[in-house]
């Protein structure tokens, strides 16, 4: 059984209307902002999963790091320490004409 062309055209119109509704609901952002938001949400979900596993199995930081090879574990801990101690970058001072 073949569908009449009118039914196919109506389907396309309804599909376009649904896509427009979805597009109107989502805020407009650049590709760079969308990528940053996606990376942040992925990192947040991974962190939540990790913390849930750590709590479920009652693991300490030492237990978690021991799963890595020794060199990678040390490098990971050094990276965490460096991130926590890093100072924020200073912006340029505006020029003043005297």
Short mmCIF file of C-alpha atoms in Angstrom, two decimals:
data_model
loop_
_atom_site.label_atom_id
_atom_site.label_comp_id
_atom_site.label_asym_id
_atom_site.label_seq_id
_atom_site.Cartn_x
_atom_site.Cartn_y
_atom_site.Cartn_z
CA UNK A 1 0.00 0.00 0.00
CA UNK A 2 1.41 3.37 -0.97
CA UNK A 3 0.85 6.51 0.98
CA UNK A 4 -0.63 9.50 -0.78
CA UNK A 5 1.69 12.46 -1.26
CA UNK A 6 -0.58 14.59 0.90
CA UNK A 7 0.10 12.42 3.97
CA UNK A 8 3.84 12.63 3.42
CA UNK A 9 3.68 16.43 3.05
CA UNK A 10 1.65 16.71 6.28
CA UNK A 11 4.20 14.52 8.06
CA UNK A 12 7.03 16.79 6.90
CA UNK A 13 5.14 19.90 8.06
CA UNK A 14 4.46 18.40 11.49
CA UNK A 15 8.08 17.35 11.81
CA UNK A 16 9.26 20.85 10.90
CA UNK A 17 6.88 22.35 13.47
CA UNK A 18 8.23 20.04 16.19
CA UNK A 19 11.81 20.92 15.31
CA UNK A 20 10.96 24.62 15.46
CA UNK A 21 9.39 24.17 18.92
CA UNK A 22 12.52 22.42 20.19
CA UNK A 23 14.73 25.10 18.66
CA UNK A 24 12.68 27.87 20.31
CA UNK A 25 12.94 26.22 23.75
CA UNK A 26 16.72 25.83 23.73
CA UNK A 27 18.81 28.95 24.34
CA UNK A 28 21.00 30.03 21.48
CA UNK A 29 24.73 29.72 22.11
CA UNK A 30 27.87 29.49 20.08
CA UNK A 31 29.55 26.19 19.28
CA UNK A 32 32.35 27.02 21.71
CA UNK A 33 29.88 27.67 24.56
CA UNK A 34 27.97 24.49 23.71
CA UNK A 35 31.20 22.47 23.78
CA UNK A 36 32.19 23.98 27.13
CA UNK A 37 28.76 23.23 28.57
CA UNK A 38 28.85 19.65 27.28
CA UNK A 39 32.33 19.11 28.74
CA UNK A 40 31.28 20.57 32.08
CA UNK A 41 28.17 18.40 32.28
CA UNK A 42 30.19 15.29 31.32
CA UNK A 43 32.76 16.09 34.00
CA UNK A 44 30.02 16.70 36.57
CA UNK A 45 28.28 13.40 35.81
CA UNK A 46 31.60 11.52 35.90
CA UNK A 47 32.41 13.13 39.25
CA UNK A 48 29.01 12.16 40.66
CA UNK A 49 29.43 8.57 39.48
CA UNK A 50 32.94 8.41 40.93
CA UNK A 51 31.82 9.78 44.30
CA UNK A 52 28.90 7.34 44.38
CA UNK A 53 31.23 4.40 43.73
CA UNK A 54 33.71 5.66 46.31
CA UNK A 55 30.97 5.96 48.90
CA UNK A 56 29.38 2.63 47.96
CA UNK A 57 32.61 0.69 48.40
CA UNK A 58 33.98 2.97 51.17
CA UNK A 59 37.20 3.74 49.31
CA UNK A 60 39.78 6.31 50.36
CA UNK A 61 41.87 8.47 48.03
CA UNK A 62 44.78 6.09 48.58
CA UNK A 63 42.62 3.17 47.44
CA UNK A 64 41.62 5.01 44.29
CA UNK A 65 45.17 6.09 43.43
CA UNK A 66 46.49 2.57 44.03
CA UNK A 67 44.54 1.38 40.96
CA UNK A 68 46.87 3.47 38.77
CA UNK A 69 50.44 2.45 38.02
CA UNK A 70 52.76 4.16 40.50
CA UNK A 71 54.05 6.83 38.10
CA UNK A 72 50.56 7.75 36.90
CA UNK A 73 49.22 7.88 40.45
CA UNK A 74 51.98 10.25 41.53
CA UNK A 75 51.49 12.42 38.44
CA UNK A 76 47.73 12.52 39.09
CA UNK A 77 48.22 13.61 42.71
CA UNK A 78 50.78 16.24 41.67
CA UNK A 79 48.28 17.59 39.14
CA UNK A 80 45.57 17.82 41.78
CA UNK A 81 47.90 19.67 44.14
CA UNK A 82 49.02 22.05 41.39
CA UNK A 83 45.42 22.83 40.45
CA UNK A 84 44.47 23.60 44.02
CA UNK A 85 47.48 25.89 44.52
CA UNK A 86 47.41 27.64 41.14
CA UNK A 87 46.79 31.35 41.25
CA UNK A 88 44.25 32.82 38.83
CA UNK A 89 45.73 34.60 35.85
CA UNK A 90 45.82 38.34 36.07
CA UNK A 91 44.43 40.40 33.25
CA UNK A 92 46.29 43.22 31.61
CA UNK A 93 46.23 46.57 33.30
CA UNK A 94 44.66 49.29 31.17
CA UNK A 95 47.04 51.88 29.78
CA UNK A 96 46.76 55.31 31.28
CA UNK A 97 47.84 58.29 29.24
CA UNK A 98 49.53 60.96 31.31
#
